[in-house]
CSV table of N, CA and C in Angstrom, one decimal:
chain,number,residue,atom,x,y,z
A,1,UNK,N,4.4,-0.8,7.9
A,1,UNK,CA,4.6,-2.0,8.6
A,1,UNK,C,3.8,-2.0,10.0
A,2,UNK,N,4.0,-1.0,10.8
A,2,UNK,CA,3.0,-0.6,11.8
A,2,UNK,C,1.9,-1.2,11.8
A,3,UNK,N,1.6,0.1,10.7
A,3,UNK,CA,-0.4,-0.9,10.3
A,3,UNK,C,-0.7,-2.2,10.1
A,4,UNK,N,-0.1,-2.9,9.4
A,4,UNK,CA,-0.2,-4.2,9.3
A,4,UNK,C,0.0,-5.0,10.6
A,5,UNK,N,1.4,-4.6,11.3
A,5,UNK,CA,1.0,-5.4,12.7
A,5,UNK,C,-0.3,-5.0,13.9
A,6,UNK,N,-0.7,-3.7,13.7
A,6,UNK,CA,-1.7,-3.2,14.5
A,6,UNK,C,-3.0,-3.9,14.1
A,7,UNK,N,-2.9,-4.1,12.5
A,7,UNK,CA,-4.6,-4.5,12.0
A,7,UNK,C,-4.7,-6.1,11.6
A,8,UNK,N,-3.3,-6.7,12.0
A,8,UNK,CA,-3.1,-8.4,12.1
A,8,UNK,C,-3.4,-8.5,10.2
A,9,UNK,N,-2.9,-7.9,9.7
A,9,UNK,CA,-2.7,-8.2,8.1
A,9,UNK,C,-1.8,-8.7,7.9
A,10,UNK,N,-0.7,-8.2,8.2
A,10,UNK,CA,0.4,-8.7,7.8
A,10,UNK,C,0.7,-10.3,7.1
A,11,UNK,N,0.0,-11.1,7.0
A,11,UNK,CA,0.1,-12.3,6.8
A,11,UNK,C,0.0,-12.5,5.4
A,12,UNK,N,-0.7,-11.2,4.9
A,12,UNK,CA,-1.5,-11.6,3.8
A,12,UNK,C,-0.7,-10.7,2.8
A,13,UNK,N,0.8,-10.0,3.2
A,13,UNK,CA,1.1,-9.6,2.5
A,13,UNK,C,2.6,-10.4,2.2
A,14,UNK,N,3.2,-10.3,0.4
A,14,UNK,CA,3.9,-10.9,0.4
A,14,UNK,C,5.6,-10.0,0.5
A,15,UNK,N,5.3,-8.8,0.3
A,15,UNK,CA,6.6,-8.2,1.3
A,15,UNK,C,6.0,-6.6,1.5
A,16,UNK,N,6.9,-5.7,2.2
A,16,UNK,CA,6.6,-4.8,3.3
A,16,UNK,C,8.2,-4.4,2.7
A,17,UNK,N,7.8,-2.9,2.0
A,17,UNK,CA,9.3,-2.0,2.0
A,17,UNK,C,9.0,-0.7,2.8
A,18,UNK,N,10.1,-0.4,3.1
A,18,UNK,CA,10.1,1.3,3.5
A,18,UNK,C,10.5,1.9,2.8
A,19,UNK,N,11.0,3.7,2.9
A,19,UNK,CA,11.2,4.2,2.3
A,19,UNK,C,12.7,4.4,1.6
A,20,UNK,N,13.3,3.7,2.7
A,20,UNK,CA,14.9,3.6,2.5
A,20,UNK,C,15.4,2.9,1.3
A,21,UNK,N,14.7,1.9,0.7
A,21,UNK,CA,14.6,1.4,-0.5
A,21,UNK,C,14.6,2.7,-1.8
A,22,UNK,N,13.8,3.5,-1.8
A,22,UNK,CA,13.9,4.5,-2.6
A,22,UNK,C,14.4,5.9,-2.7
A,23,UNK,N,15.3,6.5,-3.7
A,23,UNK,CA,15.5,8.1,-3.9
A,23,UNK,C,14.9,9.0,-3.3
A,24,UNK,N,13.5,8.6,-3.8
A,24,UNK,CA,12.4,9.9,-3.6
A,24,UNK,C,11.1,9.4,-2.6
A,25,UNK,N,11.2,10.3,-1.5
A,25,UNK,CA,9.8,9.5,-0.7
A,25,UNK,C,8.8,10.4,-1.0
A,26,UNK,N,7.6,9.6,-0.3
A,26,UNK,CA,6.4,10.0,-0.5
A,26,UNK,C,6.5,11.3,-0.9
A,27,UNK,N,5.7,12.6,-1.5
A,27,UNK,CA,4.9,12.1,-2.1
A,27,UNK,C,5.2,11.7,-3.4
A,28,UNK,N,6.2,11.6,-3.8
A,28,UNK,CA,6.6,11.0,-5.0
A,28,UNK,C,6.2,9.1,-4.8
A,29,UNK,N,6.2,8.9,-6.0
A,29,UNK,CA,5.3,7.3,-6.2
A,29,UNK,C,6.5,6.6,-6.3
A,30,UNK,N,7.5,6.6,-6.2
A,30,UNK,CA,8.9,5.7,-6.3
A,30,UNK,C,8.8,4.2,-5.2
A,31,UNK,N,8.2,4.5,-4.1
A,31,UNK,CA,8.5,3.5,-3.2
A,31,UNK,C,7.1,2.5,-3.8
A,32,UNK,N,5.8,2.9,-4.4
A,32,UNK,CA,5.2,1.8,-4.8
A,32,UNK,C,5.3,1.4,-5.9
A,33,UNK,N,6.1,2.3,-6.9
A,33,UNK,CA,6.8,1.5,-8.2
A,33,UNK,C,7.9,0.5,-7.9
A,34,UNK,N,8.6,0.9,-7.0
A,34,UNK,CA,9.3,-0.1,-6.2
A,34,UNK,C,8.9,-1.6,-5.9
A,35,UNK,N,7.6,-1.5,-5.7
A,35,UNK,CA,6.5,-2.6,-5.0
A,35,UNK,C,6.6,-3.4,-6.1
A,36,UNK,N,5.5,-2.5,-6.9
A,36,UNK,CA,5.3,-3.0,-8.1
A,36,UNK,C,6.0,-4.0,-9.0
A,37,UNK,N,8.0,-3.1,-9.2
A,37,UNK,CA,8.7,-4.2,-9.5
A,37,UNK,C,8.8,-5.3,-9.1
A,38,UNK,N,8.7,-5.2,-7.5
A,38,UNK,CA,9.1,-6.4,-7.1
A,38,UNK,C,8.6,-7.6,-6.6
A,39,UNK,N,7.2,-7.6,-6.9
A,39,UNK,CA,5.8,-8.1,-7.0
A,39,UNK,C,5.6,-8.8,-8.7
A,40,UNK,N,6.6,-8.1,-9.3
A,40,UNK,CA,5.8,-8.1,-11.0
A,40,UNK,C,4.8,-8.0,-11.2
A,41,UNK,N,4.1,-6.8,-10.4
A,41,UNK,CA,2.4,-6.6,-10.8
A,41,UNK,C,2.7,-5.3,-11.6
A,42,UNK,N,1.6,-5.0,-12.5
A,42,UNK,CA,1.6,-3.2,-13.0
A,42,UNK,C,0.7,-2.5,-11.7
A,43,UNK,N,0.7,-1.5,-11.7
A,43,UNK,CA,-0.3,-0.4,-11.3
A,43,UNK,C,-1.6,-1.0,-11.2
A,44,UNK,N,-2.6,-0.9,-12.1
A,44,UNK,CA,-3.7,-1.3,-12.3
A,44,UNK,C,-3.7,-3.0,-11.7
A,45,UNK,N,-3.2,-3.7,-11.3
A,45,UNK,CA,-3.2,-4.8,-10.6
A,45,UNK,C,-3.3,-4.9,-9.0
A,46,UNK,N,-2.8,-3.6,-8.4
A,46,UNK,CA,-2.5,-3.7,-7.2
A,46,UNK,C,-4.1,-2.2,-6.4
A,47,UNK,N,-3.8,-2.8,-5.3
A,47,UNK,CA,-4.7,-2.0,-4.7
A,47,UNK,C,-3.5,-1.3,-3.2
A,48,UNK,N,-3.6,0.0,-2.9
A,48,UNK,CA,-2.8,0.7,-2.0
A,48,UNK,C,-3.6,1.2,-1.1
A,49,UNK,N,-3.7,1.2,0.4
A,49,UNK,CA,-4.3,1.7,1.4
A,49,UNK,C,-3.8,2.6,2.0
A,50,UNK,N,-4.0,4.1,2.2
A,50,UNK,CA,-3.2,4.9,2.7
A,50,UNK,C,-4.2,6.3,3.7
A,51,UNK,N,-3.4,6.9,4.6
A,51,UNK,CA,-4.3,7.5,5.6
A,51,UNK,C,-3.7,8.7,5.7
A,52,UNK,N,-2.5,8.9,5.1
A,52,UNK,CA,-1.5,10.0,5.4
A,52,UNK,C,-1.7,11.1,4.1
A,53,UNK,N,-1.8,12.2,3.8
A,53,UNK,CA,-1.9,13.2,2.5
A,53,UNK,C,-0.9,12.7,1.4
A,54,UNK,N,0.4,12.6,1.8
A,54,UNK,CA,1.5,12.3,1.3
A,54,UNK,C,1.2,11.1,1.0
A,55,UNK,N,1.2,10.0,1.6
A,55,UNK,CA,0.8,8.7,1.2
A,55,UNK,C,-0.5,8.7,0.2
A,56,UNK,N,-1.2,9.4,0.5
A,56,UNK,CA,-2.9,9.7,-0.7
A,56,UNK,C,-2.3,10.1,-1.7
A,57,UNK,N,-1.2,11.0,-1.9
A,57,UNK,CA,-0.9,12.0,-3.2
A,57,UNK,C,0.2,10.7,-4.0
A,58,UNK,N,1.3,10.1,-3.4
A,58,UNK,CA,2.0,9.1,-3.9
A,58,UNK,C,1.2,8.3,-4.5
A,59,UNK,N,0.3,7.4,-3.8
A,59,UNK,CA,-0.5,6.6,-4.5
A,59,UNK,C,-1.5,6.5,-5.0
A,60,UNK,N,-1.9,7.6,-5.4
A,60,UNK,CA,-2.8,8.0,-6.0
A,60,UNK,C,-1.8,8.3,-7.9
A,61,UNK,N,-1.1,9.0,-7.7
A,61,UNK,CA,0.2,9.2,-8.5
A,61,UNK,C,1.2,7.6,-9.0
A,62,UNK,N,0.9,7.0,-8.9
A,62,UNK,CA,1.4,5.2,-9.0
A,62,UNK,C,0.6,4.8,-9.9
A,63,UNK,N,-0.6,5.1,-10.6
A,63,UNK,CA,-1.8,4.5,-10.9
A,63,UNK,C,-2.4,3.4,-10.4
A,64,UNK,N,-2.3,2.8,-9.1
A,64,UNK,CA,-2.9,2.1,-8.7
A,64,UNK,C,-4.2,2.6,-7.6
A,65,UNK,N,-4.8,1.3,-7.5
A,65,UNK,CA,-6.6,1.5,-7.1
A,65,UNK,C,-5.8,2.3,-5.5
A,66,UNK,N,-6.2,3.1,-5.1
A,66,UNK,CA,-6.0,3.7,-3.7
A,66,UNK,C,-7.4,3.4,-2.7
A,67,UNK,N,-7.2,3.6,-1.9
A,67,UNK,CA,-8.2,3.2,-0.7
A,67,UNK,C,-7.8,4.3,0.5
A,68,UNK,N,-8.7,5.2,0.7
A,68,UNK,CA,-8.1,6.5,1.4
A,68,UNK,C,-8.9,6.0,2.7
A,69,UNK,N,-8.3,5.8,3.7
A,69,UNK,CA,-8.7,5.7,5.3
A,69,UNK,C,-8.2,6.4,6.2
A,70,UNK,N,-9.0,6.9,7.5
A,70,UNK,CA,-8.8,7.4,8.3
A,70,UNK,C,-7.6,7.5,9.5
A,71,UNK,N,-7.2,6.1,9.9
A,71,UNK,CA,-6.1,5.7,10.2
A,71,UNK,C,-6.1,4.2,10.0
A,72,UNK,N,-5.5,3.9,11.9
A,72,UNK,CA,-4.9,2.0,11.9
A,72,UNK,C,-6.6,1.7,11.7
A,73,UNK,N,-7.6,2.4,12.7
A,73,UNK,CA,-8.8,1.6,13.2
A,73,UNK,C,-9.9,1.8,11.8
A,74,UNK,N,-9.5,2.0,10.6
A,74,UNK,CA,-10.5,2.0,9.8
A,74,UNK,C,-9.9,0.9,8.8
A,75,UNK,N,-9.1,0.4,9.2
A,75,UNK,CA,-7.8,-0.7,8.3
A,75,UNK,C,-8.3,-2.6,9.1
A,76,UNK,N,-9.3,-3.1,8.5
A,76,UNK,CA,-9.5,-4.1,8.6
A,76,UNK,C,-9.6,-5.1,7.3
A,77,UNK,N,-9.9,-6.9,7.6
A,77,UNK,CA,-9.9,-7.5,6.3
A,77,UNK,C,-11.2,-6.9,5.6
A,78,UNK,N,-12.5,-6.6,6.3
A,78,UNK,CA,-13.6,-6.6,5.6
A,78,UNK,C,-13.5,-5.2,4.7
A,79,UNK,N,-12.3,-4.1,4.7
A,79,UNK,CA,-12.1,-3.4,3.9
A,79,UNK,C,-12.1,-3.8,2.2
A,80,UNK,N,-11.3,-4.8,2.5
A,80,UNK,CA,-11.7,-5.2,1.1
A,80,UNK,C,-12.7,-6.2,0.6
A,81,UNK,N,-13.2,-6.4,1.2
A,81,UNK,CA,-15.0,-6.8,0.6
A,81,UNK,C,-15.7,-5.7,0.3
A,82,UNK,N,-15.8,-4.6,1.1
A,82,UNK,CA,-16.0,-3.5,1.2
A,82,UNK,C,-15.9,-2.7,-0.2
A,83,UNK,N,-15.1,-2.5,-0.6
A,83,UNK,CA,-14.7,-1.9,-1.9
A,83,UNK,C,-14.7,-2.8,-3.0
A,84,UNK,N,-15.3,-4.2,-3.2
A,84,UNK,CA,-15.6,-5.1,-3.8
A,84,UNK,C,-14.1,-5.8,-4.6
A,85,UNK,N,-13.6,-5.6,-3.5
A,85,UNK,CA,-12.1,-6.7,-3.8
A,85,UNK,C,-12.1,-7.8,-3.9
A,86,UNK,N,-12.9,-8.4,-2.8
A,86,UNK,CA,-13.2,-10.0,-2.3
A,86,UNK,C,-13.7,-10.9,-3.5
């Protein structure tokens, strides 16, 4: 949630969970199967941005598209043009 307010995203997402929602955190993939349900997307539909090891190994483990960044300042919209999202 941080990131999203630091990198002015937030708008563009339709919800923002933590970890308290789930049994098992990071690096277990529970909190973005979480997502997933509650989005009704699969895996392969969603794209995940993450900068933390734990966060890389969770979502990487979710089967969805991952996007490994450095931290907040590598987290902008042209990221995903970038990786041919757009």
């Amino acid at each position: 949630d941080e990131m999203l307010d630091r990198t002015e995203l937030k708008r563009y997402f339709q919800a923002v969970i933590g970890a308290d929602r789930v049994r098992n955190p990071k690096p277990a993939p529970d909190i973005y199967h979480y997502a997933f349900d509650l989005l009704y997307r699969r895996p392969d539909e969603c794209v995940i941005i993450e900068d933390a090891p734990y966060g890389v190994a969770a979502a990487r483990a979710s089967g969805a598209r991952v996007i490994v960044v450095d931290g907040y300042a590598a987290v902008h919209s042209g990221l995903f043009a970038t990786e041919g999202l757009l």
